[in-house]
Amino acid sequence: MPCWYFDKKELRNSPSLQDGISAETESRYRKEGARFIIDTGTKMDLGYNTMATGVVYFHRFYMAHSFKSFPRYVTACCCLFLAGKVEETPKKCKDIIKIAREKLSDEKFRQFGDDPKEEVMTLERILLQTIKFDLQVEHPYSFLLKYAKSLRGDKTKLQKMVQMAWTFVNDSLCTTLCLQWEPEVIAVALMYLAGKLSKFEVVDWQGRTPKHLRWWDVFVEDVTMDLLEDICHQVLDLYSQPQGNQVPDSPPYEDVPPGRKDRHHPQPISPAQHTHSPAGVPPVKRKDNESSLDKLDMSTINYSSYSSAGPAFPPSSFPASYPPTGFFTPSQPPPSLPPQIIPPPTLPPPNIPPPSLPPPNHPPPVLPPNHSLPPPPHGPMVHPPLSIPPPHLVPPSMSQPPPTHLPPPTRPPYLPPP
């Protein structure tokens, strides 16, 4: 299977950057495309896995193509359309385009061309070839819930931490974290960030052994504090960036000549020529055993500067009373209830009357005296007497029994041939 994880040097040398688009503009295009997928999927009541899969397709697609070659909103509709089929929540292409028409301005919707449905369906083939038909994608959501079940502590604080981490996972879809690290690592990092902000310190967890210094050592190995803080700062950068009302529009959609299947990109640009990396985080200077997130407070994050997108926590697949009793304390067995014996239902006797039998020794009916059947209408029937022939007229075959031995038939004597 293809590898979909890139280092920062490869992210700084994407096709869009080679095509003359600045790193800031590419980062903004990725955010707008991801948020468009999430907003459209939310309006169509799609699951969080479907929307996250569409966003991952979107990010992977633009690691092989430029934003100048393929407009982001057409690609976003195509990614959501394909993700719906992969996650078994399909939606019609015309319904996705209808919502896109409501959300986009006339100028942006002009990128869909004269036949928007044909544009999306054609791009789907290019998308499948670009992602090499690698359709199954894992997301941090499932790992977040799995890791939360193993932690022990105050249930209220733990639920608050998990809910905050769920929000950070939603917002991480607007970054390129899904192109840098596995979902298990992202889930651990964002739970670590949420624990710092909610002042929840994990002191005990299920499966703890002396060699496990931190709770995530049970699930992932070789995860350093530098790596966790790098991921956390990439998410926190979303809340520190100003969201202006007027932003430049998409690059013009250049028509490809009929004889050319793809555009020729210029030679790769050296990473040293770029002063900003879309996934870059300045190095953190700290003392030993000191984290750059220790002094982080909820007051330092302005949620109003970046409206959080994505499905709310808990997901629709969980009951309204999430978490259930004992959810975060797996070491405690559930209470054992005695088996309930349910008696069989008692049915009322049927209202069927007993059969009426004649009383015993019932005498036969008595006929009146001189009772006789009426004579037939044509008088009494007289049978003629049987005529038996005299013995001398009976044929021998009838008067004598057949002989038990019959003589052989007489044959002429055998004469030899002359």
mmCIF file of C-alpha atoms in Angstrom, residues 110-325:
data_model
loop_
_atom_site.group_PDB
_atom_site.id
_atom_site.type_symbol
_atom_site.label_atom_id
_atom_site.label_comp_id
_atom_site.label_asym_id
_atom_site.label_seq_id
_atom_site.Cartn_x
_atom_site.Cartn_y
_atom_site.Cartn_z
ATOM 1 C CA ARG A 110 -18.546 29.232 -11.757
ATOM 2 C CA GLN A 111 -15.593 26.879 -11.259
ATOM 3 C CA PHE A 112 -18.003 23.948 -11.622
ATOM 4 C CA GLY A 113 -18.494 24.761 -15.305
ATOM 5 C CA ASP A 114 -21.628 24.348 -17.401
ATOM 6 C CA ASP A 115 -22.335 20.806 -16.164
ATOM 7 C CA PRO A 116 -21.394 20.604 -12.467
ATOM 8 C CA LYS A 117 -22.407 16.958 -12.109
ATOM 9 C CA GLU A 118 -20.254 15.877 -15.024
ATOM 10 C CA GLU A 119 -17.389 17.935 -13.619
ATOM 11 C CA VAL A 120 -17.555 16.132 -10.265
ATOM 12 C CA MET A 121 -18.011 12.688 -11.812
ATOM 13 C CA THR A 122 -15.038 13.193 -14.103
ATOM 14 C CA LEU A 123 -12.870 14.399 -11.241
ATOM 15 C CA GLU A 124 -13.785 11.288 -9.249
ATOM 16 C CA ARG A 125 -11.800 9.119 -11.674
ATOM 17 C CA ILE A 126 -8.779 11.394 -11.286
ATOM 18 C CA LEU A 127 -9.180 11.285 -7.494
ATOM 19 C CA LEU A 128 -9.251 7.486 -7.435
ATOM 20 C CA GLN A 129 -6.110 7.303 -9.534
ATOM 21 C CA THR A 130 -4.375 9.928 -7.405
ATOM 22 C CA ILE A 131 -5.010 8.156 -4.092
ATOM 23 C CA LYS A 132 -4.176 4.838 -5.817
ATOM 24 C CA PHE A 133 -7.532 3.344 -4.798
ATOM 25 C CA ASP A 134 -6.432 3.318 -1.154
ATOM 26 C CA LEU A 135 -9.879 4.063 0.220
ATOM 27 C CA GLN A 136 -9.804 2.857 3.840
ATOM 28 C CA VAL A 137 -8.782 5.599 6.272
ATOM 29 C CA GLU A 138 -8.460 5.504 10.059
ATOM 30 C CA HIS A 139 -9.154 8.579 12.176
ATOM 31 C CA PRO A 140 -8.170 9.692 15.698
ATOM 32 C CA TYR A 141 -11.780 9.542 16.927
ATOM 33 C CA SER A 142 -11.824 5.802 17.600
ATOM 34 C CA PHE A 143 -8.400 5.874 19.261
ATOM 35 C CA LEU A 144 -9.438 8.827 21.404
ATOM 36 C CA LEU A 145 -12.356 6.892 22.868
ATOM 37 C CA LYS A 146 -10.279 3.741 23.223
ATOM 38 C CA TYR A 147 -7.547 5.512 25.182
ATOM 39 C CA ALA A 148 -10.063 7.341 27.355
ATOM 40 C CA LYS A 149 -11.512 4.033 28.541
ATOM 41 C CA SER A 150 -8.151 3.026 29.988
ATOM 42 C CA LEU A 151 -7.641 6.177 32.066
ATOM 43 C CA ARG A 152 -8.644 6.385 35.699
ATOM 44 C CA GLY A 153 -9.529 9.459 37.645
ATOM 45 C CA ASP A 154 -12.308 11.893 38.331
ATOM 46 C CA LYS A 155 -15.077 11.049 35.898
ATOM 47 C CA THR A 156 -16.263 14.647 35.468
ATOM 48 C CA LYS A 157 -12.795 16.016 34.708
ATOM 49 C CA LEU A 158 -12.028 13.076 32.453
ATOM 50 C CA GLN A 159 -15.187 13.589 30.419
ATOM 51 C CA LYS A 160 -14.375 17.286 30.067
ATOM 52 C CA MET A 161 -10.893 16.434 28.852
ATOM 53 C CA VAL A 162 -12.194 13.932 26.283
ATOM 54 C CA GLN A 163 -14.775 16.397 25.012
ATOM 55 C CA MET A 164 -12.096 19.067 24.580
ATOM 56 C CA ALA A 165 -9.799 16.601 22.810
ATOM 57 C CA TRP A 166 -12.688 15.670 20.482
ATOM 58 C CA THR A 167 -12.970 19.331 19.496
ATOM 59 C CA PHE A 168 -9.249 19.528 18.824
ATOM 60 C CA VAL A 169 -9.488 16.472 16.566
ATOM 61 C CA ASN A 170 -12.215 18.223 14.587
ATOM 62 C CA ASP A 171 -10.066 21.288 14.118
ATOM 63 C CA SER A 172 -6.964 19.262 13.277
ATOM 64 C CA LEU A 173 -8.656 18.286 10.006
ATOM 65 C CA CYS A 174 -7.979 21.828 8.811
ATOM 66 C CA THR A 175 -4.245 21.222 9.152
ATOM 67 C CA THR A 176 -1.897 18.781 7.444
ATOM 68 C CA LEU A 177 -1.479 16.605 10.548
ATOM 69 C CA CYS A 178 -3.172 13.689 8.760
ATOM 70 C CA LEU A 179 -0.287 13.868 6.239
ATOM 71 C CA GLN A 180 2.398 13.837 8.937
ATOM 72 C CA TRP A 181 1.442 11.390 11.672
ATOM 73 C CA GLU A 182 -0.664 8.315 12.288
ATOM 74 C CA PRO A 183 -4.090 8.788 13.924
ATOM 75 C CA GLU A 184 -2.885 7.075 17.115
ATOM 76 C CA VAL A 185 -0.165 9.694 17.599
ATOM 77 C CA ILE A 186 -2.577 12.563 16.851
ATOM 78 C CA ALA A 187 -5.072 11.215 19.395
ATOM 79 C CA VAL A 188 -2.398 10.995 22.101
ATOM 80 C CA ALA A 189 -1.094 14.493 21.387
ATOM 81 C CA LEU A 190 -4.515 16.150 21.449
ATOM 82 C CA MET A 191 -5.509 14.305 24.617
ATOM 83 C CA TYR A 192 -2.273 15.575 26.124
ATOM 84 C CA LEU A 193 -3.171 19.126 25.035
ATOM 85 C CA ALA A 194 -6.703 18.819 26.400
ATOM 86 C CA GLY A 195 -5.364 17.501 29.699
ATOM 87 C CA LYS A 196 -3.095 20.528 30.043
ATOM 88 C CA LEU A 197 -5.937 22.944 29.343
ATOM 89 C CA SER A 198 -8.502 21.218 31.556
ATOM 90 C CA LYS A 199 -6.001 20.730 34.401
ATOM 91 C CA PHE A 200 -6.539 16.987 34.367
ATOM 92 C CA GLU A 201 -3.451 14.991 35.275
ATOM 93 C CA VAL A 202 -3.485 11.283 34.554
ATOM 94 C CA VAL A 203 -1.954 9.456 37.507
ATOM 95 C CA ASP A 204 -3.224 5.944 36.909
ATOM 96 C CA TRP A 205 -4.356 3.907 33.951
ATOM 97 C CA GLN A 206 -5.253 0.373 33.046
ATOM 98 C CA GLY A 207 -2.395 -1.965 32.155
ATOM 99 C CA ARG A 208 0.231 0.123 33.897
ATOM 100 C CA THR A 209 3.626 -1.491 34.362
ATOM 101 C CA PRO A 210 6.921 -0.163 35.831
ATOM 102 C CA LYS A 211 8.369 0.361 32.350
ATOM 103 C CA HIS A 212 5.491 2.657 31.353
ATOM 104 C CA LEU A 213 6.463 6.150 32.436
ATOM 105 C CA ARG A 214 3.442 7.847 30.816
ATOM 106 C CA TRP A 215 -0.030 6.601 30.049
ATOM 107 C CA TRP A 216 0.429 6.669 26.262
ATOM 108 C CA ASP A 217 3.421 4.300 26.466
ATOM 109 C CA VAL A 218 0.877 1.483 26.698
ATOM 110 C CA PHE A 219 -0.444 2.244 23.215
ATOM 111 C CA VAL A 220 2.348 3.945 21.229
ATOM 112 C CA GLU A 221 6.097 3.813 21.593
ATOM 113 C CA ASP A 222 8.883 6.323 21.092
ATOM 114 C CA VAL A 223 6.607 9.364 21.325
ATOM 115 C CA THR A 224 8.710 12.195 22.671
ATOM 116 C CA MET A 225 7.564 15.407 24.273
ATOM 117 C CA ASP A 226 8.977 17.397 21.347
ATOM 118 C CA LEU A 227 6.728 15.490 18.974
ATOM 119 C CA LEU A 228 3.641 16.004 21.130
ATOM 120 C CA GLU A 229 4.275 19.726 21.470
ATOM 121 C CA ASP A 230 4.878 20.061 17.745
ATOM 122 C CA ILE A 231 1.441 18.582 17.036
ATOM 123 C CA CYS A 232 -0.194 20.691 19.757
ATOM 124 C CA HIS A 233 1.283 23.939 18.410
ATOM 125 C CA GLN A 234 0.050 23.189 14.903
ATOM 126 C CA VAL A 235 -3.499 22.956 16.260
ATOM 127 C CA LEU A 236 -3.110 25.985 18.517
ATOM 128 C CA ASP A 237 -1.941 28.046 15.538
ATOM 129 C CA LEU A 238 -5.483 27.787 14.167
ATOM 130 C CA TYR A 239 -6.818 29.845 17.075
ATOM 131 C CA SER A 240 -4.106 32.495 16.896
ATOM 132 C CA GLN A 241 -4.516 33.301 13.208
ATOM 133 C CA PRO A 242 -6.844 36.234 12.462
ATOM 134 C CA GLN A 243 -9.822 35.395 10.327
ATOM 135 C CA GLY A 244 -10.333 38.316 7.963
ATOM 136 C CA ASN A 245 -13.625 38.929 6.243
ATOM 137 C CA GLN A 246 -12.052 39.632 2.871
ATOM 138 C CA VAL A 247 -9.703 37.028 1.526
ATOM 139 C CA PRO A 248 -8.349 36.658 -1.980
ATOM 140 C CA ASP A 249 -10.274 34.351 -4.226
ATOM 141 C CA SER A 250 -9.109 31.064 -5.680
ATOM 142 C CA PRO A 251 -6.531 31.075 -8.439
ATOM 143 C CA PRO A 252 -8.001 31.123 -11.931
ATOM 144 C CA TYR A 253 -8.970 27.754 -13.299
ATOM 145 C CA GLU A 254 -6.787 27.214 -16.330
ATOM 146 C CA ASP A 255 -8.224 25.124 -19.127
ATOM 147 C CA VAL A 256 -6.049 22.230 -20.208
ATOM 148 C CA PRO A 257 -5.507 21.941 -23.959
ATOM 149 C CA PRO A 258 -7.161 18.835 -25.430
ATOM 150 C CA GLY A 259 -3.843 17.275 -26.393
ATOM 151 C CA ARG A 260 -2.325 17.603 -22.905
ATOM 152 C CA LYS A 261 -3.457 15.416 -20.033
ATOM 153 C CA ASP A 262 -1.545 17.252 -17.312
ATOM 154 C CA ARG A 263 0.376 20.433 -16.772
ATOM 155 C CA HIS A 264 4.111 20.680 -16.534
ATOM 156 C CA HIS A 265 5.229 21.909 -13.147
ATOM 157 C CA PRO A 266 8.425 23.933 -12.836
ATOM 158 C CA GLN A 267 11.504 22.541 -11.166
ATOM 159 C CA PRO A 268 11.227 21.952 -7.408
ATOM 160 C CA ILE A 269 11.988 24.950 -5.273
ATOM 161 C CA SER A 270 14.488 24.590 -2.499
ATOM 162 C CA PRO A 271 12.917 24.619 0.984
ATOM 163 C CA ALA A 272 15.378 27.352 1.916
ATOM 164 C CA GLN A 273 13.583 29.747 -0.454
ATOM 165 C CA HIS A 274 10.421 29.545 1.650
ATOM 166 C CA THR A 275 10.315 31.583 4.802
ATOM 167 C CA HIS A 276 7.181 29.882 6.113
ATOM 168 C CA SER A 277 6.199 26.244 6.312
ATOM 169 C CA PRO A 278 2.512 25.335 6.379
ATOM 170 C CA ALA A 279 3.316 22.677 8.940
ATOM 171 C CA GLY A 280 6.288 24.399 10.567
ATOM 172 C CA VAL A 281 6.423 25.151 14.249
ATOM 173 C CA PRO A 282 9.190 27.291 15.756
ATOM 174 C CA PRO A 283 11.531 25.338 17.980
ATOM 175 C CA VAL A 284 10.604 25.276 21.630
ATOM 176 C CA LYS A 285 13.225 26.354 24.164
ATOM 177 C CA ARG A 286 12.622 24.950 27.617
ATOM 178 C CA LYS A 287 14.441 23.574 30.592
ATOM 179 C CA ASP A 288 14.660 19.933 31.502
ATOM 180 C CA ASN A 289 11.333 18.353 32.532
ATOM 181 C CA GLU A 290 9.563 21.554 31.526
ATOM 182 C CA SER A 291 6.857 21.705 28.891
ATOM 183 C CA SER A 292 6.033 24.725 26.791
ATOM 184 C CA LEU A 293 2.357 23.931 27.439
ATOM 185 C CA ASP A 294 2.613 23.973 31.237
ATOM 186 C CA LYS A 295 1.687 27.649 31.418
ATOM 187 C CA LEU A 296 -1.045 27.288 28.833
ATOM 188 C CA ASP A 297 -4.442 28.375 30.030
ATOM 189 C CA MET A 298 -7.929 28.421 28.559
ATOM 190 C CA SER A 299 -7.731 32.194 28.629
ATOM 191 C CA THR A 300 -4.837 32.066 26.163
ATOM 192 C CA ILE A 301 -6.999 30.396 23.510
ATOM 193 C CA ASN A 302 -9.510 32.612 21.767
ATOM 194 C CA TYR A 303 -12.083 30.236 20.362
ATOM 195 C CA SER A 304 -13.969 33.121 18.806
ATOM 196 C CA SER A 305 -11.053 33.799 16.467
ATOM 197 C CA TYR A 306 -11.463 30.398 14.880
ATOM 198 C CA SER A 307 -14.928 28.936 14.883
ATOM 199 C CA SER A 308 -14.534 25.248 15.621
ATOM 200 C CA ALA A 309 -15.975 22.961 13.005
ATOM 201 C CA GLY A 310 -16.815 19.307 12.950
ATOM 202 C CA PRO A 311 -19.232 16.940 14.632
ATOM 203 C CA ALA A 312 -20.126 17.553 18.234
ATOM 204 C CA PHE A 313 -19.174 15.229 21.060
ATOM 205 C CA PRO A 314 -20.492 12.696 21.850
ATOM 206 C CA PRO A 315 -21.092 11.289 18.368
ATOM 207 C CA SER A 316 -24.551 10.192 17.336
ATOM 208 C CA SER A 317 -23.587 6.552 17.793
ATOM 209 C CA PHE A 318 -23.350 7.038 21.573
ATOM 210 C CA PRO A 319 -26.369 7.342 23.863
ATOM 211 C CA ALA A 320 -27.414 10.697 25.231
ATOM 212 C CA SER A 321 -26.266 9.708 28.725
ATOM 213 C CA TYR A 322 -22.640 9.280 27.602
ATOM 214 C CA PRO A 323 -20.503 8.223 29.358
ATOM 215 C CA PRO A 324 -22.398 5.318 30.968
ATOM 216 C CA THR A 325 -21.725 4.181 34.496
#
